[in-house]
Each structure stands twice: as C-alpha cells, then as structure tokens.
Amino acid sequence: MSEFTERVYNCVSKVPHGKVVSYAQVAEMVGSPSAARAVGVALRKNTRTAYLDKDDFIPCHRVVRADGFVGEYNGGRQTKRELLCSEGVAINDNKVDLSYFWTE
DNA sequence: GCTCTGACGATTT
DNA sequence: GAAATCGCCAGAG
C-alpha cells in the first residue's frame, strides 16, 4: 500500500478509546492538511474494521466529519454509531459532541 | 499522463 | 441558517 495510506492507518490506530477525530485532523497529522477526502477514500478501502476483526483492527469508526456529523462507513452509519456508543461517545442524531474530539 | 471521482471542508447564495 | 458551489489531495480508470 502507499505511504499515505499507511500513515493514515497508523494515525487512526492511535486514536484513544472513547475519542474521535475528524478527517481533516487525520489529514493534518499525515502531512496533507487539505487531503481530508483522500483520507476517507483510504479508510474506505480498509477492511480491518472493528465489527469484522475484534483483535486486529483500525478504529475507522472513530473518524467523523469536522462538524461532528457522522460520515459514511463500510458497515453503515448505524454500525458506526453503535460502536461509538459502546465506547462511551454520545451520539446526537448522527452527531457527536465536539468535546469528544481528540487532540494530541 | 489526463480525467473523474470521493467515508470531506470552507465559502457563498 | 440551510442548501448549493467550489476547492482540495490521493487513487483508479
């Protein structure tokens, strides 16, 4: 896989339990602040999701949009909400509270 | 190598 | 303030 994608996975994997990050934040961490869309595409191709592999997975469900809106997900937005809710992240009509955003 | 598209974001109407 | 528009970078065709 390309280096960009590898970096994205690495950064997303560092997101702590019960926290979320925006696509823009991930893009900024990997060195391309404006590549939020590319980040989404990279995560979309990933199959190591939490609802498929319990042991080795990338918490892509902890990545939401910059305004807190829950974006798309391989298993559907419903699954994404379930996972976040299980981790203690409150969801308000497909939206997460801004206080759950993780900043390194 | 050119063009299109997209798990997005900020601006403008 | 909600909806439409443009811009953005990285991959795929």
JSON list of C-alpha atoms (C1' of nucleotides) in Angstrom, two decimals:
[
{"chain": "A", "resi": 1, "resn": "MET", "atom": "CA", "xyz": [0.00, 0.00, 0.00]},
{"chain": "A", "resi": 2, "resn": "SER", "atom": "CA", "xyz": [1.10, 3.56, -0.50]},
{"chain": "A", "resi": 3, "resn": "GLU", "atom": "CA", "xyz": [2.85, 5.54, 2.19]},
{"chain": "A", "resi": 4, "resn": "PHE", "atom": "CA", "xyz": [0.00, 7.98, 2.50]},
{"chain": "A", "resi": 5, "resn": "THR", "atom": "CA", "xyz": [-2.49, 5.22, 3.23]},
{"chain": "A", "resi": 6, "resn": "GLU", "atom": "CA", "xyz": [-0.11, 3.60, 5.67]},
{"chain": "A", "resi": 7, "resn": "ARG", "atom": "CA", "xyz": [0.26, 6.85, 7.58]},
{"chain": "A", "resi": 8, "resn": "VAL", "atom": "CA", "xyz": [-3.48, 7.32, 7.70]},
{"chain": "A", "resi": 9, "resn": "TYR", "atom": "CA", "xyz": [-3.99, 3.87, 9.21]},
{"chain": "A", "resi": 10, "resn": "ASN", "atom": "CA", "xyz": [-1.22, 4.47, 11.69]},
{"chain": "A", "resi": 11, "resn": "CYS", "atom": "CA", "xyz": [-2.69, 7.77, 12.87]},
{"chain": "A", "resi": 12, "resn": "VAL", "atom": "CA", "xyz": [-6.22, 6.42, 13.13]},
{"chain": "A", "resi": 13, "resn": "SER", "atom": "CA", "xyz": [-4.92, 3.48, 15.14]},
{"chain": "A", "resi": 14, "resn": "LYS", "atom": "CA", "xyz": [-3.53, 5.94, 17.68]},
{"chain": "A", "resi": 15, "resn": "VAL", "atom": "CA", "xyz": [-6.93, 7.40, 18.46]},
{"chain": "A", "resi": 16, "resn": "PRO", "atom": "CA", "xyz": [-7.70, 6.51, 22.07]},
{"chain": "A", "resi": 17, "resn": "HIS", "atom": "CA", "xyz": [-10.78, 4.64, 23.19]},
{"chain": "A", "resi": 18, "resn": "GLY", "atom": "CA", "xyz": [-13.80, 6.88, 23.62]},
{"chain": "A", "resi": 19, "resn": "LYS", "atom": "CA", "xyz": [-12.42, 9.69, 21.48]},
{"chain": "A", "resi": 20, "resn": "VAL", "atom": "CA", "xyz": [-12.98, 10.75, 17.88]},
{"chain": "A", "resi": 21, "resn": "VAL", "atom": "CA", "xyz": [-11.09, 12.72, 15.26]},
{"chain": "A", "resi": 22, "resn": "SER", "atom": "CA", "xyz": [-12.11, 14.49, 12.09]},
{"chain": "A", "resi": 23, "resn": "TYR", "atom": "CA", "xyz": [-10.88, 13.55, 8.65]},
{"chain": "A", "resi": 24, "resn": "ALA", "atom": "CA", "xyz": [-9.19, 16.96, 8.49]},
{"chain": "A", "resi": 25, "resn": "GLN", "atom": "CA", "xyz": [-7.27, 16.23, 11.70]},
{"chain": "A", "resi": 26, "resn": "VAL", "atom": "CA", "xyz": [-6.00, 12.94, 10.32]},
{"chain": "A", "resi": 27, "resn": "ALA", "atom": "CA", "xyz": [-5.06, 14.67, 7.08]},
{"chain": "A", "resi": 28, "resn": "GLU", "atom": "CA", "xyz": [-3.10, 17.23, 9.01]},
{"chain": "A", "resi": 29, "resn": "MET", "atom": "CA", "xyz": [-1.29, 14.54, 11.01]},
{"chain": "A", "resi": 30, "resn": "VAL", "atom": "CA", "xyz": [-0.19, 12.72, 7.89]},
{"chain": "A", "resi": 31, "resn": "GLY", "atom": "CA", "xyz": [1.17, 15.93, 6.42]},
{"chain": "A", "resi": 32, "resn": "SER", "atom": "CA", "xyz": [-1.59, 16.93, 3.99]},
{"chain": "A", "resi": 33, "resn": "PRO", "atom": "CA", "xyz": [-3.98, 19.29, 5.82]},
{"chain": "A", "resi": 34, "resn": "SER", "atom": "CA", "xyz": [-6.29, 19.56, 2.83]},
{"chain": "A", "resi": 35, "resn": "ALA", "atom": "CA", "xyz": [-6.48, 15.89, 1.96]},
{"chain": "A", "resi": 36, "resn": "ALA", "atom": "CA", "xyz": [-9.48, 15.03, 4.09]},
{"chain": "A", "resi": 37, "resn": "ARG", "atom": "CA", "xyz": [-11.23, 13.43, 1.13]},
{"chain": "A", "resi": 38, "resn": "ALA", "atom": "CA", "xyz": [-8.26, 11.24, 0.31]},
{"chain": "A", "resi": 39, "resn": "VAL", "atom": "CA", "xyz": [-8.25, 10.13, 3.95]},
{"chain": "A", "resi": 40, "resn": "GLY", "atom": "CA", "xyz": [-11.84, 8.99, 3.62]},
{"chain": "A", "resi": 41, "resn": "VAL", "atom": "CA", "xyz": [-11.06, 7.07, 0.45]},
{"chain": "A", "resi": 42, "resn": "ALA", "atom": "CA", "xyz": [-8.13, 5.35, 2.17]},
{"chain": "A", "resi": 43, "resn": "LEU", "atom": "CA", "xyz": [-10.26, 4.33, 5.14]},
{"chain": "A", "resi": 44, "resn": "ARG", "atom": "CA", "xyz": [-12.97, 3.10, 2.84]},
{"chain": "A", "resi": 45, "resn": "LYS", "atom": "CA", "xyz": [-10.63, 0.58, 1.23]},
{"chain": "A", "resi": 46, "resn": "ASN", "atom": "CA", "xyz": [-9.68, -0.73, 4.64]},
{"chain": "A", "resi": 47, "resn": "THR", "atom": "CA", "xyz": [-11.32, -3.98, 5.70]},
{"chain": "A", "resi": 48, "resn": "ARG", "atom": "CA", "xyz": [-9.78, -4.31, 9.15]},
{"chain": "A", "resi": 49, "resn": "THR", "atom": "CA", "xyz": [-12.77, -2.73, 10.84]},
{"chain": "A", "resi": 50, "resn": "ALA", "atom": "CA", "xyz": [-13.87, -3.14, 14.44]},
{"chain": "A", "resi": 51, "resn": "TYR", "atom": "CA", "xyz": [-17.05, -5.02, 13.61]},
{"chain": "A", "resi": 52, "resn": "LEU", "atom": "CA", "xyz": [-15.17, -7.55, 11.47]},
{"chain": "A", "resi": 53, "resn": "ASP", "atom": "CA", "xyz": [-11.93, -8.14, 13.36]},
{"chain": "A", "resi": 54, "resn": "LYS", "atom": "CA", "xyz": [-12.11, -7.76, 17.11]},
{"chain": "A", "resi": 55, "resn": "ASP", "atom": "CA", "xyz": [-8.42, -8.25, 17.76]},
{"chain": "A", "resi": 56, "resn": "ASP", "atom": "CA", "xyz": [-6.57, -6.54, 14.93]},
{"chain": "A", "resi": 57, "resn": "PHE", "atom": "CA", "xyz": [-8.47, -3.62, 13.50]},
{"chain": "A", "resi": 58, "resn": "ILE", "atom": "CA", "xyz": [-8.31, 0.07, 12.68]},
{"chain": "A", "resi": 59, "resn": "PRO", "atom": "CA", "xyz": [-10.81, 2.24, 14.59]},
{"chain": "A", "resi": 60, "resn": "CYS", "atom": "CA", "xyz": [-12.07, 3.99, 11.49]},
{"chain": "A", "resi": 61, "resn": "HIS", "atom": "CA", "xyz": [-15.43, 4.37, 13.23]},
{"chain": "A", "resi": 62, "resn": "ARG", "atom": "CA", "xyz": [-13.75, 6.97, 15.44]},
{"chain": "A", "resi": 63, "resn": "VAL", "atom": "CA", "xyz": [-13.23, 9.22, 12.44]},
{"chain": "A", "resi": 64, "resn": "VAL", "atom": "CA", "xyz": [-16.07, 11.66, 11.90]},
{"chain": "A", "resi": 65, "resn": "ARG", "atom": "CA", "xyz": [-16.59, 14.86, 9.98]},
{"chain": "A", "resi": 66, "resn": "ALA", "atom": "CA", "xyz": [-15.17, 18.19, 11.13]},
{"chain": "A", "resi": 67, "resn": "ASP", "atom": "CA", "xyz": [-18.58, 19.48, 12.23]},
{"chain": "A", "resi": 68, "resn": "GLY", "atom": "CA", "xyz": [-19.20, 16.38, 14.33]},
{"chain": "A", "resi": 69, "resn": "PHE", "atom": "CA", "xyz": [-21.51, 14.77, 11.82]},
{"chain": "A", "resi": 70, "resn": "VAL", "atom": "CA", "xyz": [-21.01, 11.02, 11.47]},
{"chain": "A", "resi": 71, "resn": "GLY", "atom": "CA", "xyz": [-19.93, 10.43, 7.89]},
{"chain": "A", "resi": 72, "resn": "GLU", "atom": "CA", "xyz": [-20.11, 7.21, 5.93]},
{"chain": "A", "resi": 73, "resn": "TYR", "atom": "CA", "xyz": [-18.96, 3.78, 6.99]},
{"chain": "A", "resi": 74, "resn": "ASN", "atom": "CA", "xyz": [-18.34, 0.38, 5.43]},
{"chain": "A", "resi": 75, "resn": "GLY", "atom": "CA", "xyz": [-20.87, -1.27, 7.72]},
{"chain": "A", "resi": 76, "resn": "GLY", "atom": "CA", "xyz": [-23.27, 1.65, 7.52]},
{"chain": "A", "resi": 77, "resn": "ARG", "atom": "CA", "xyz": [-23.64, 4.70, 9.72]},
{"chain": "A", "resi": 78, "resn": "GLN", "atom": "CA", "xyz": [-25.79, 2.71, 12.11]},
{"chain": "A", "resi": 79, "resn": "THR", "atom": "CA", "xyz": [-22.91, 0.34, 12.89]},
{"chain": "A", "resi": 80, "resn": "LYS", "atom": "CA", "xyz": [-20.61, 3.30, 13.34]},
{"chain": "A", "resi": 81, "resn": "ARG", "atom": "CA", "xyz": [-22.96, 4.81, 15.90]},
{"chain": "A", "resi": 82, "resn": "GLU", "atom": "CA", "xyz": [-23.26, 1.53, 17.73]},
{"chain": "A", "resi": 83, "resn": "LEU", "atom": "CA", "xyz": [-19.51, 1.20, 18.06]},
{"chain": "A", "resi": 84, "resn": "LEU", "atom": "CA", "xyz": [-19.07, 4.77, 19.23]},
{"chain": "A", "resi": 85, "resn": "CYS", "atom": "CA", "xyz": [-21.89, 4.45, 21.70]},
{"chain": "A", "resi": 86, "resn": "SER", "atom": "CA", "xyz": [-20.29, 1.28, 23.06]},
{"chain": "A", "resi": 87, "resn": "GLU", "atom": "CA", "xyz": [-17.15, 3.28, 23.73]},
{"chain": "A", "resi": 88, "resn": "GLY", "atom": "CA", "xyz": [-18.96, 5.94, 25.67]},
{"chain": "A", "resi": 89, "resn": "VAL", "atom": "CA", "xyz": [-19.31, 8.50, 22.91]},
{"chain": "A", "resi": 90, "resn": "ALA", "atom": "CA", "xyz": [-22.74, 10.10, 22.99]},
{"chain": "A", "resi": 91, "resn": "ILE", "atom": "CA", "xyz": [-24.41, 10.45, 19.61]},
{"chain": "A", "resi": 92, "resn": "ASN", "atom": "CA", "xyz": [-26.98, 13.15, 19.00]},
{"chain": "A", "resi": 93, "resn": "ASP", "atom": "CA", "xyz": [-28.83, 12.32, 15.77]},
{"chain": "A", "resi": 94, "resn": "ASN", "atom": "CA", "xyz": [-25.78, 11.20, 13.80]},
{"chain": "A", "resi": 95, "resn": "LYS", "atom": "CA", "xyz": [-23.71, 13.87, 15.53]},
{"chain": "A", "resi": 96, "resn": "VAL", "atom": "CA", "xyz": [-21.05, 13.57, 18.18]},
{"chain": "A", "resi": 97, "resn": "ASP", "atom": "CA", "xyz": [-20.35, 16.22, 20.77]},
{"chain": "A", "resi": 98, "resn": "LEU", "atom": "CA", "xyz": [-17.36, 18.38, 19.91]},
{"chain": "A", "resi": 99, "resn": "SER", "atom": "CA", "xyz": [-15.87, 17.67, 23.33]},
{"chain": "A", "resi": 100, "resn": "TYR", "atom": "CA", "xyz": [-15.19, 14.08, 22.24]},
{"chain": "A", "resi": 101, "resn": "PHE", "atom": "CA", "xyz": [-12.74, 15.27, 19.61]},
{"chain": "A", "resi": 102, "resn": "TRP", "atom": "CA", "xyz": [-9.26, 14.00, 20.34]},
{"chain": "A", "resi": 103, "resn": "THR", "atom": "CA", "xyz": [-6.38, 16.44, 20.06]},
{"chain": "A", "resi": 104, "resn": "GLU", "atom": "CA", "xyz": [-2.85, 15.24, 20.50]},
{"chain": "B", "resi": 1, "resn": "DG", "atom": "C1'", "xyz": [-0.36, 11.25, -18.25]},
{"chain": "B", "resi": 2, "resn": "DC", "atom": "C1'", "xyz": [-5.11, 13.14, -18.36]},
{"chain": "B", "resi": 3, "resn": "DT", "atom": "C1'", "xyz": [-9.71, 12.85, -16.26]},
{"chain": "B", "resi": 4, "resn": "DC", "atom": "C1'", "xyz": [-13.05, 11.54, -12.88]},
{"chain": "B", "resi": 5, "resn": "DT", "atom": "C1'", "xyz": [-14.47, 10.52, -8.53]},
{"chain": "B", "resi": 6, "resn": "DG", "atom": "C1'", "xyz": [-14.88, 10.53, -3.45]},
{"chain": "B", "resi": 7, "resn": "DA", "atom": "C1'", "xyz": [-16.05, 7.79, 4.39]},
{"chain": "B", "resi": 8, "resn": "DC", "atom": "C1'", "xyz": [-14.52, 15.91, 3.24]},
{"chain": "B", "resi": 9, "resn": "DG", "atom": "C1'", "xyz": [-14.19, 21.17, 4.26]},
{"chain": "B", "resi": 10, "resn": "DA", "atom": "C1'", "xyz": [-14.85, 26.02, 3.88]},
{"chain": "B", "resi": 11, "resn": "DT", "atom": "C1'", "xyz": [-17.37, 29.63, 1.35]},
{"chain": "B", "resi": 12, "resn": "DT", "atom": "C1'", "xyz": [-21.00, 31.65, -0.89]},
{"chain": "B", "resi": 13, "resn": "DT", "atom": "C1'", "xyz": [-26.02, 32.25, -2.08]},
{"chain": "C", "resi": 1, "resn": "DG", "atom": "C1'", "xyz": [-29.26, 29.34, 8.86]},
{"chain": "C", "resi": 2, "resn": "DA", "atom": "C1'", "xyz": [-29.88, 25.71, 5.36]},
{"chain": "C", "resi": 3, "resn": "DA", "atom": "C1'", "xyz": [-28.64, 24.47, 0.69]},
{"chain": "C", "resi": 4, "resn": "DA", "atom": "C1'", "xyz": [-25.79, 24.78, -3.27]},
{"chain": "C", "resi": 5, "resn": "DT", "atom": "C1'", "xyz": [-20.82, 25.54, -5.01]},
{"chain": "C", "resi": 6, "resn": "DC", "atom": "C1'", "xyz": [-16.04, 25.30, -5.35]},
{"chain": "C", "resi": 7, "resn": "DG", "atom": "C1'", "xyz": [-11.73, 23.53, -3.83]},
{"chain": "C", "resi": 8, "resn": "DC", "atom": "C1'", "xyz": [-8.82, 20.10, -2.17]},
{"chain": "C", "resi": 9, "resn": "DC", "atom": "C1'", "xyz": [-5.48, 15.80, -2.41]},
{"chain": "C", "resi": 10, "resn": "DA", "atom": "C1'", "xyz": [-4.73, 10.97, -3.44]},
{"chain": "C", "resi": 11, "resn": "DG", "atom": "C1'", "xyz": [-6.23, 6.74, -6.06]},
{"chain": "C", "resi": 12, "resn": "DA", "atom": "C1'", "xyz": [-8.39, 4.40, -10.02]},
{"chain": "C", "resi": 13, "resn": "DG", "atom": "C1'", "xyz": [-9.55, 4.02, -14.83]}
]
